[in-house]
């Protein structure tokens, strides 16, 4: 089978930096995606890593180490509106084609 | 505006009464998928479709049916709903490209309560 592990909850202070880790177990790995979901809202795409290294998009960065089966999402200069759930998701031979297998999500709470 | 539209947004119904949740996308995407989201379990895939008339089971297909007669529509059918199908449902679509990441676009969700 396949599995994803990410912390269930993280709390951080406004203006700080927070890192959300994700470890995965799968075969035929293609890449790791990150999605954000605000309460009552739809998941929205944040970033994707197909190769090792860091991808940066504004305040958000995502990192992947294929050899360690590990990735993380880094959020800088945290804002209150970043309070949301963050999901990592893998694409692999096991999921097939465009399918994603999602982790159970990390709820980020940003406090003043 | 590019979007995935689900209807209804909310539904309370009773056990055994057949229901359909519609999903429509206006982006000409080949790939569409249905997920259910339950507390602590994340998003679990129910069914997906790679193109018209091509559908396949996801991780939790029991109790659900789908069809893909047109590219834009991918309805989710619960023939005989049961209380364990009470959940938040999302439809998603994306272009089909095996060689690169194609982000999935999600609808706003349908909250189903089966009494």
mmCIF file of N, CA and C in Angstrom, chain A:
data_model
loop_
_atom_site.group_PDB
_atom_site.id
_atom_site.type_symbol
_atom_site.label_atom_id
_atom_site.label_comp_id
_atom_site.label_asym_id
_atom_site.label_seq_id
_atom_site.Cartn_x
_atom_site.Cartn_y
_atom_site.Cartn_z
ATOM 1 N N UNK A 1 0.828 -1.195 0.000
ATOM 2 C CA UNK A 1 0.000 0.000 0.000
ATOM 3 C C UNK A 1 0.854 1.233 0.000
ATOM 4 N N UNK A 2 0.230 2.327 0.247
ATOM 5 C CA UNK A 2 0.941 3.587 0.320
ATOM 6 C C UNK A 2 0.465 4.348 1.542
ATOM 7 N N UNK A 3 1.324 5.228 2.026
ATOM 8 C CA UNK A 3 0.970 5.999 3.211
ATOM 9 C C UNK A 3 1.658 7.349 3.174
ATOM 10 N N UNK A 4 1.043 8.295 3.855
ATOM 11 C CA UNK A 4 1.588 9.637 4.011
ATOM 12 C C UNK A 4 1.449 9.995 5.476
ATOM 13 N N UNK A 5 2.477 10.633 6.029
ATOM 14 C CA UNK A 5 2.389 11.085 7.415
ATOM 15 C C UNK A 5 2.716 12.569 7.480
ATOM 16 N N UNK A 6 1.848 13.306 8.142
ATOM 17 C CA UNK A 6 2.079 14.720 8.402
ATOM 18 C C UNK A 6 1.494 15.041 9.759
ATOM 19 N N UNK A 7 2.031 16.058 10.451
ATOM 20 C CA UNK A 7 1.498 16.366 11.777
ATOM 21 C C UNK A 7 0.050 16.804 11.669
ATOM 22 N N UNK A 8 -0.727 16.503 12.701
ATOM 23 C CA UNK A 8 -2.149 16.843 12.643
ATOM 24 C C UNK A 8 -2.392 18.329 12.923
ATOM 25 N N UNK A 9 -1.560 18.916 13.777
ATOM 26 C CA UNK A 9 -1.766 20.328 14.122
ATOM 27 C C UNK A 9 -0.429 21.030 14.302
ATOM 28 N N UNK A 10 -0.399 22.298 13.921
ATOM 29 C CA UNK A 10 0.764 23.155 14.150
ATOM 30 C C UNK A 10 0.233 24.538 14.507
ATOM 31 N N UNK A 11 0.863 25.161 15.481
ATOM 32 C CA UNK A 11 0.513 26.542 15.851
ATOM 33 C C UNK A 11 1.751 27.409 15.716
ATOM 34 N N UNK A 12 1.599 28.592 15.143
ATOM 35 C CA UNK A 12 2.732 29.483 14.951
ATOM 36 C C UNK A 12 2.264 30.927 15.097
ATOM 37 N N UNK A 13 3.231 31.807 15.335
ATOM 38 C CA UNK A 13 2.925 33.214 15.588
ATOM 39 C C UNK A 13 2.959 34.003 14.288
ATOM 40 N N UNK A 14 2.099 34.942 14.181
ATOM 41 C CA UNK A 14 2.059 35.844 13.018
ATOM 42 C C UNK A 14 3.443 36.454 12.787
ATOM 43 N N UNK A 15 3.874 36.432 11.523
ATOM 44 C CA UNK A 15 5.181 36.967 11.163
ATOM 45 C C UNK A 15 6.305 35.955 11.218
ATOM 46 N N UNK A 16 6.063 34.825 11.836
ATOM 47 C CA UNK A 16 7.100 33.797 11.979
ATOM 48 C C UNK A 16 7.150 32.900 10.734
ATOM 49 N N UNK A 17 8.013 31.881 10.834
ATOM 50 C CA UNK A 17 8.162 30.868 9.780
ATOM 51 C C UNK A 17 7.698 29.533 10.347
ATOM 52 N N UNK A 18 7.004 28.760 9.543
ATOM 53 C CA UNK A 18 6.579 27.439 9.991
ATOM 54 C C UNK A 18 6.866 26.420 8.895
ATOM 55 N N UNK A 19 7.247 25.221 9.311
ATOM 56 C CA UNK A 19 7.543 24.137 8.376
ATOM 57 C C UNK A 19 6.602 22.974 8.663
ATOM 58 N N UNK A 20 5.935 22.481 7.635
ATOM 59 C CA UNK A 20 5.039 21.335 7.768
ATOM 60 C C UNK A 20 5.671 20.176 7.019
ATOM 61 N N UNK A 21 5.976 19.115 7.739
ATOM 62 C CA UNK A 21 6.669 17.975 7.155
ATOM 63 C C UNK A 21 5.704 16.928 6.627
ATOM 64 N N UNK A 22 6.196 16.169 5.664
ATOM 65 C CA UNK A 22 5.398 15.088 5.085
ATOM 66 C C UNK A 22 6.345 13.959 4.694
ATOM 67 N N UNK A 23 6.114 12.781 5.227
ATOM 68 C CA UNK A 23 6.877 11.619 4.798
ATOM 69 C C UNK A 23 5.922 10.664 4.102
ATOM 70 N N UNK A 24 6.434 9.999 3.078
ATOM 71 C CA UNK A 24 5.548 9.163 2.281
ATOM 72 C C UNK A 24 6.167 7.792 2.045
ATOM 73 N N UNK A 25 5.279 6.858 1.775
ATOM 74 C CA UNK A 25 5.691 5.515 1.396
ATOM 75 C C UNK A 25 4.847 5.115 0.208
ATOM 76 N N UNK A 26 5.485 4.891 -0.933
ATOM 77 C CA UNK A 26 4.758 4.492 -2.126
ATOM 78 C C UNK A 26 5.754 3.906 -3.095
ATOM 79 N N UNK A 27 5.282 3.352 -4.179
ATOM 80 C CA UNK A 27 6.180 2.838 -5.214
ATOM 81 C C UNK A 27 5.924 3.592 -6.509
ATOM 82 N N UNK A 28 6.946 3.732 -7.311
ATOM 83 C CA UNK A 28 6.809 4.436 -8.570
ATOM 84 C C UNK A 28 6.465 5.899 -8.364
ATOM 85 N N UNK A 29 7.171 6.546 -7.467
ATOM 86 C CA UNK A 29 6.872 7.921 -7.082
ATOM 87 C C UNK A 29 7.089 8.888 -8.258
ATOM 88 N N UNK A 30 6.112 9.789 -8.486
ATOM 89 C CA UNK A 30 6.251 10.836 -9.506
ATOM 90 C C UNK A 30 6.547 12.176 -8.851
ATOM 91 N N UNK A 31 5.758 12.529 -7.833
ATOM 92 C CA UNK A 31 5.928 13.847 -7.244
ATOM 93 C C UNK A 31 5.028 14.074 -6.054
ATOM 94 N N UNK A 32 5.319 15.177 -5.353
ATOM 95 C CA UNK A 32 4.591 15.534 -4.135
ATOM 96 C C UNK A 32 3.958 16.904 -4.316
ATOM 97 N N UNK A 33 2.670 16.981 -4.035
ATOM 98 C CA UNK A 33 1.938 18.243 -4.153
ATOM 99 C C UNK A 33 1.491 18.715 -2.780
ATOM 100 N N UNK A 34 1.218 20.009 -2.694
ATOM 101 C CA UNK A 34 0.663 20.593 -1.474
ATOM 102 C C UNK A 34 -0.603 21.379 -1.837
ATOM 103 N N UNK A 35 -1.630 21.188 -1.005
ATOM 104 C CA UNK A 35 -2.895 21.886 -1.174
ATOM 105 C C UNK A 35 -3.258 22.569 0.146
ATOM 106 N N UNK A 36 -3.914 23.715 0.012
ATOM 107 C CA UNK A 36 -4.395 24.470 1.163
ATOM 108 C C UNK A 36 -5.915 24.425 1.184
ATOM 109 N N UNK A 37 -6.480 24.302 2.359
ATOM 110 C CA UNK A 37 -7.940 24.312 2.481
ATOM 111 C C UNK A 37 -8.342 25.125 3.708
ATOM 112 N N UNK A 38 -9.038 26.222 3.461
ATOM 113 C CA UNK A 38 -9.621 26.982 4.564
ATOM 114 C C UNK A 38 -10.913 26.318 5.011
ATOM 115 N N UNK A 39 -11.265 26.570 6.279
ATOM 116 C CA UNK A 39 -12.490 25.981 6.820
ATOM 117 C C UNK A 39 -13.672 26.303 5.925
ATOM 118 N N UNK A 40 -14.422 25.276 5.544
ATOM 119 C CA UNK A 40 -15.606 25.475 4.721
ATOM 120 C C UNK A 40 -15.310 25.696 3.257
ATOM 121 N N UNK A 41 -14.022 25.617 2.887
ATOM 122 C CA UNK A 41 -13.656 25.900 1.499
ATOM 123 C C UNK A 41 -13.159 24.678 0.760
ATOM 124 N N UNK A 42 -12.829 24.889 -0.499
ATOM 125 C CA UNK A 42 -12.292 23.826 -1.343
ATOM 126 C C UNK A 42 -10.770 23.793 -1.243
ATOM 127 N N UNK A 43 -10.166 22.624 -1.419
ATOM 128 C CA UNK A 43 -8.705 22.582 -1.491
ATOM 129 C C UNK A 43 -8.216 23.365 -2.706
ATOM 130 N N UNK A 44 -7.128 24.096 -2.529
ATOM 131 C CA UNK A 44 -6.528 24.817 -3.652
ATOM 132 C C UNK A 44 -5.052 24.460 -3.735
ATOM 133 N N UNK A 45 -4.566 24.345 -4.931
ATOM 134 C CA UNK A 45 -3.193 23.928 -5.195
ATOM 135 C C UNK A 45 -2.204 24.994 -4.753
ATOM 136 N N UNK A 46 -1.133 24.559 -4.075
ATOM 137 C CA UNK A 46 -0.078 25.482 -3.669
ATOM 138 C C UNK A 46 1.208 25.248 -4.446
ATOM 139 N N UNK A 47 1.680 23.996 -4.475
ATOM 140 C CA UNK A 47 2.967 23.748 -5.111
ATOM 141 C C UNK A 47 3.139 22.268 -5.417
ATOM 142 N N UNK A 48 4.172 22.000 -6.240
ATOM 143 C CA UNK A 48 4.474 20.632 -6.660
ATOM 144 C C UNK A 48 5.990 20.470 -6.765
ATOM 145 N N UNK A 49 6.468 19.326 -6.277
ATOM 146 C CA UNK A 49 7.876 18.972 -6.452
ATOM 147 C C UNK A 49 7.958 17.613 -7.134
ATOM 148 N N UNK A 50 8.573 17.606 -8.311
ATOM 149 C CA UNK A 50 8.828 16.351 -9.004
ATOM 150 C C UNK A 50 10.272 15.915 -8.852
ATOM 151 N N UNK A 51 11.117 16.897 -8.640
ATOM 152 C CA UNK A 51 12.551 16.640 -8.490
ATOM 153 C C UNK A 51 13.008 17.104 -7.114
ATOM 154 N N UNK A 52 14.149 16.601 -6.682
ATOM 155 C CA UNK A 52 14.706 17.031 -5.394
ATOM 156 C C UNK A 52 14.983 18.522 -5.397
ATOM 157 N N UNK A 53 14.783 19.131 -4.233
ATOM 158 C CA UNK A 53 15.155 20.534 -4.091
ATOM 159 C C UNK A 53 13.990 21.380 -3.656
ATOM 160 N N UNK A 54 14.230 22.668 -3.739
ATOM 161 C CA UNK A 54 13.288 23.660 -3.223
ATOM 162 C C UNK A 54 12.576 24.365 -4.369
ATOM 163 N N UNK A 55 11.268 24.492 -4.236
ATOM 164 C CA UNK A 55 10.464 25.288 -5.163
ATOM 165 C C UNK A 55 9.888 26.459 -4.381
ATOM 166 N N UNK A 56 10.062 27.671 -4.900
ATOM 167 C CA UNK A 56 9.599 28.845 -4.164
ATOM 168 C C UNK A 56 8.513 29.568 -4.932
ATOM 169 N N UNK A 57 7.451 29.905 -4.207
ATOM 170 C CA UNK A 57 6.366 30.698 -4.792
ATOM 171 C C UNK A 57 5.960 31.729 -3.764
ATOM 172 N N UNK A 58 6.534 32.905 -3.870
ATOM 173 C CA UNK A 58 6.207 33.967 -2.920
ATOM 174 C C UNK A 58 6.615 33.592 -1.507
ATOM 175 N N UNK A 59 5.679 33.675 -0.579
ATOM 176 C CA UNK A 59 5.982 33.360 0.823
ATOM 177 C C UNK A 59 6.060 31.863 1.083
ATOM 178 N N UNK A 60 5.583 31.071 0.118
ATOM 179 C CA UNK A 60 5.547 29.622 0.305
ATOM 180 C C UNK A 60 6.676 28.958 -0.471
ATOM 181 N N UNK A 61 7.298 27.951 0.153
ATOM 182 C CA UNK A 61 8.303 27.132 -0.519
ATOM 183 C C UNK A 61 8.000 25.680 -0.212
ATOM 184 N N UNK A 62 8.384 24.807 -1.127
ATOM 185 C CA UNK A 62 8.217 23.381 -0.861
ATOM 186 C C UNK A 62 9.497 22.665 -1.240
ATOM 187 N N UNK A 63 9.813 21.658 -0.461
ATOM 188 C CA UNK A 63 11.066 20.929 -0.618
ATOM 189 C C UNK A 63 10.781 19.449 -0.753
ATOM 190 N N UNK A 64 11.623 18.781 -1.532
ATOM 191 C CA UNK A 64 11.493 17.336 -1.699
ATOM 192 C C UNK A 64 12.863 16.672 -1.651
ATOM 193 N N UNK A 65 12.924 15.549 -0.934
ATOM 194 C CA UNK A 65 14.077 14.660 -0.979
ATOM 195 C C UNK A 65 13.548 13.269 -1.331
ATOM 196 N N UNK A 66 13.755 12.859 -2.563
ATOM 197 C CA UNK A 66 13.235 11.562 -3.006
ATOM 198 C C UNK A 66 13.952 10.418 -2.283
ATOM 199 N N UNK A 67 15.218 10.588 -2.000
ATOM 200 C CA UNK A 67 15.966 9.512 -1.336
ATOM 201 C C UNK A 67 15.481 9.288 0.089
ATOM 202 N N UNK A 68 14.984 10.337 0.725
ATOM 203 C CA UNK A 68 14.466 10.235 2.091
ATOM 204 C C UNK A 68 12.956 10.059 2.133
ATOM 205 N N UNK A 69 12.304 10.059 0.987
ATOM 206 C CA UNK A 69 10.832 9.985 0.917
ATOM 207 C C UNK A 69 10.215 11.032 1.839
ATOM 208 N N UNK A 70 10.654 12.257 1.663
ATOM 209 C CA UNK A 70 10.326 13.315 2.612
ATOM 210 C C UNK A 70 10.181 14.636 1.881
ATOM 211 N N UNK A 71 9.238 15.407 2.328
ATOM 212 C CA UNK A 71 9.087 16.752 1.806
ATOM 213 C C UNK A 71 8.564 17.670 2.883
ATOM 214 N N UNK A 72 8.632 18.950 2.629
ATOM 215 C CA UNK A 72 8.035 19.891 3.568
ATOM 216 C C UNK A 72 7.529 21.118 2.841
ATOM 217 N N UNK A 73 6.595 21.774 3.491
ATOM 218 C CA UNK A 73 6.064 23.064 3.038
ATOM 219 C C UNK A 73 6.535 24.103 4.045
ATOM 220 N N UNK A 74 7.123 25.164 3.538
ATOM 221 C CA UNK A 74 7.636 26.234 4.387
ATOM 222 C C UNK A 74 6.815 27.489 4.138
ATOM 223 N N UNK A 75 6.255 28.036 5.184
ATOM 224 C CA UNK A 75 5.479 29.267 5.065
ATOM 225 C C UNK A 75 6.219 30.361 5.833
ATOM 226 N N UNK A 76 6.550 31.433 5.146
ATOM 227 C CA UNK A 76 7.290 32.534 5.751
ATOM 228 C C UNK A 76 6.370 33.728 5.977
ATOM 229 N N UNK A 77 6.803 34.599 6.860
ATOM 230 C CA UNK A 77 6.064 35.835 7.171
ATOM 231 C C UNK A 77 4.576 35.520 7.350
ATOM 232 N N UNK A 78 4.330 34.616 8.264
ATOM 233 C CA UNK A 78 2.975 34.124 8.455
ATOM 234 C C UNK A 78 1.971 35.253 8.655
ATOM 235 N N UNK A 79 0.807 35.053 8.031
ATOM 236 C CA UNK A 79 -0.295 35.992 8.194
ATOM 237 C C UNK A 79 -1.486 35.234 8.773
ATOM 238 N N UNK A 80 -2.389 35.983 9.372
ATOM 239 C CA UNK A 80 -3.562 35.340 9.988
ATOM 240 C C UNK A 80 -4.330 34.523 8.951
ATOM 241 N N UNK A 81 -4.349 35.010 7.715
ATOM 242 C CA UNK A 81 -5.117 34.313 6.676
ATOM 243 C C UNK A 81 -4.493 32.975 6.271
ATOM 244 N N UNK A 82 -3.281 32.704 6.758
ATOM 245 C CA UNK A 82 -2.659 31.410 6.483
ATOM 246 C C UNK A 82 -3.217 30.304 7.369
ATOM 247 N N UNK A 83 -4.013 30.665 8.352
ATOM 248 C CA UNK A 83 -4.671 29.649 9.187
ATOM 249 C C UNK A 83 -5.581 28.822 8.293
ATOM 250 N N UNK A 84 -5.273 27.538 8.184
ATOM 251 C CA UNK A 84 -5.961 26.641 7.254
ATOM 252 C C UNK A 84 -5.412 25.242 7.473
ATOM 253 N N UNK A 85 -5.967 24.296 6.738
ATOM 254 C CA UNK A 85 -5.401 22.940 6.717
ATOM 255 C C UNK A 85 -4.547 22.789 5.471
ATOM 256 N N UNK A 86 -3.440 22.086 5.611
ATOM 257 C CA UNK A 86 -2.502 21.873 4.516
ATOM 258 C C UNK A 86 -2.318 20.376 4.303
ATOM 259 N N UNK A 87 -2.495 19.975 3.049
ATOM 260 C CA UNK A 87 -2.429 18.560 2.710
ATOM 261 C C UNK A 87 -1.265 18.308 1.766
ATOM 262 N N UNK A 88 -0.470 17.289 2.063
ATOM 263 C CA UNK A 88 0.466 16.801 1.062
ATOM 264 C C UNK A 88 -0.221 15.665 0.308
ATOM 265 N N UNK A 89 0.194 15.458 -0.919
ATOM 266 C CA UNK A 89 -0.424 14.435 -1.752
ATOM 267 C C UNK A 89 0.623 13.898 -2.727
ATOM 268 N N UNK A 90 0.625 12.573 -2.918
ATOM 269 C CA UNK A 90 1.601 11.981 -3.834
ATOM 270 C C UNK A 90 0.934 11.534 -5.128
ATOM 271 N N UNK A 91 1.700 11.618 -6.203
ATOM 272 C CA UNK A 91 1.365 10.980 -7.469
ATOM 273 C C UNK A 91 2.374 9.853 -7.658
ATOM 274 N N UNK A 92 1.900 8.701 -8.054
ATOM 275 C CA UNK A 92 2.808 7.566 -8.169
ATOM 276 C C UNK A 92 2.200 6.532 -9.098
ATOM 277 N N UNK A 93 3.008 5.492 -9.404
ATOM 278 C CA UNK A 93 2.482 4.366 -10.163
ATOM 279 C C UNK A 93 1.316 3.727 -9.429
ATOM 280 N N UNK A 94 1.369 3.748 -8.086
ATOM 281 C CA UNK A 94 0.287 3.136 -7.308
ATOM 282 C C UNK A 94 -0.998 3.929 -7.458
ATOM 283 N N UNK A 95 -0.872 5.272 -7.506
ATOM 284 C CA UNK A 95 -2.096 6.067 -7.656
ATOM 285 C C UNK A 95 -2.554 6.034 -9.110
ATOM 286 N N UNK A 96 -1.603 6.018 -10.009
ATOM 287 C CA UNK A 96 -1.958 5.962 -11.427
ATOM 288 C C UNK A 96 -2.266 7.315 -12.017
ATOM 289 N N UNK A 97 -1.762 7.574 -13.194
ATOM 290 C CA UNK A 97 -2.095 8.733 -14.020
ATOM 291 C C UNK A 97 -2.114 10.026 -13.222
ATOM 292 N N UNK A 98 -3.252 10.715 -13.260
ATOM 293 C CA UNK A 98 -3.366 11.999 -12.579
ATOM 294 C C UNK A 98 -3.817 11.871 -11.137
ATOM 295 N N UNK A 99 -4.010 10.642 -10.659
ATOM 296 C CA UNK A 99 -4.574 10.481 -9.320
ATOM 297 C C UNK A 99 -3.619 10.963 -8.244
ATOM 298 N N UNK A 100 -4.197 11.502 -7.192
ATOM 299 C CA UNK A 100 -3.454 11.926 -6.024
ATOM 300 C C UNK A 100 -3.894 11.114 -4.823
ATOM 301 N N UNK A 101 -2.933 10.751 -3.976
ATOM 302 C CA UNK A 101 -3.241 10.138 -2.681
ATOM 303 C C UNK A 101 -2.894 11.164 -1.623
ATOM 304 N N UNK A 102 -3.916 11.585 -0.867
ATOM 305 C CA UNK A 102 -3.741 12.686 0.072
ATOM 306 C C UNK A 102 -3.389 12.206 1.472
ATOM 307 N N UNK A 103 -2.579 13.014 2.163
ATOM 308 C CA UNK A 103 -2.383 12.826 3.588
ATOM 309 C C UNK A 103 -3.615 13.305 4.343
ATOM 310 N N UNK A 104 -3.589 13.127 5.657
ATOM 311 C CA UNK A 104 -4.754 13.467 6.469
ATOM 312 C C UNK A 104 -4.794 14.943 6.848
ATOM 313 N N UNK A 105 -3.776 15.692 6.483
ATOM 314 C CA UNK A 105 -3.812 17.136 6.650
ATOM 315 C C UNK A 105 -3.202 17.629 7.943
ATOM 316 N N UNK A 106 -2.662 18.844 7.890
ATOM 317 C CA UNK A 106 -2.110 19.534 9.048
ATOM 318 C C UNK A 106 -2.881 20.829 9.237
ATOM 319 N N UNK A 107 -3.473 20.964 10.401
ATOM 320 C CA UNK A 107 -4.212 22.187 10.678
ATOM 321 C C UNK A 107 -3.250 23.216 11.271
ATOM 322 N N UNK A 108 -3.050 24.309 10.541
ATOM 323 C CA UNK A 108 -2.183 25.397 10.992
ATOM 324 C C UNK A 108 -3.017 26.501 11.604
ATOM 325 N N UNK A 109 -2.671 26.849 12.815
ATOM 326 C CA UNK A 109 -3.306 27.988 13.480
ATOM 327 C C UNK A 109 -2.255 29.069 13.665
ATOM 328 N N UNK A 110 -2.528 30.249 13.126
ATOM 329 C CA UNK A 110 -1.637 31.396 13.282
ATOM 330 C C UNK A 110 -2.214 32.288 14.370
ATOM 331 N N UNK A 111 -1.385 32.571 15.372
ATOM 332 C CA UNK A 111 -1.854 33.392 16.502
ATOM 333 C C UNK A 111 -1.151 34.745 16.496
ATOM 334 N N UNK A 112 -1.811 35.782 16.995
ATOM 335 C CA UNK A 112 -1.220 37.126 16.973
ATOM 336 C C UNK A 112 0.022 37.212 17.854
#
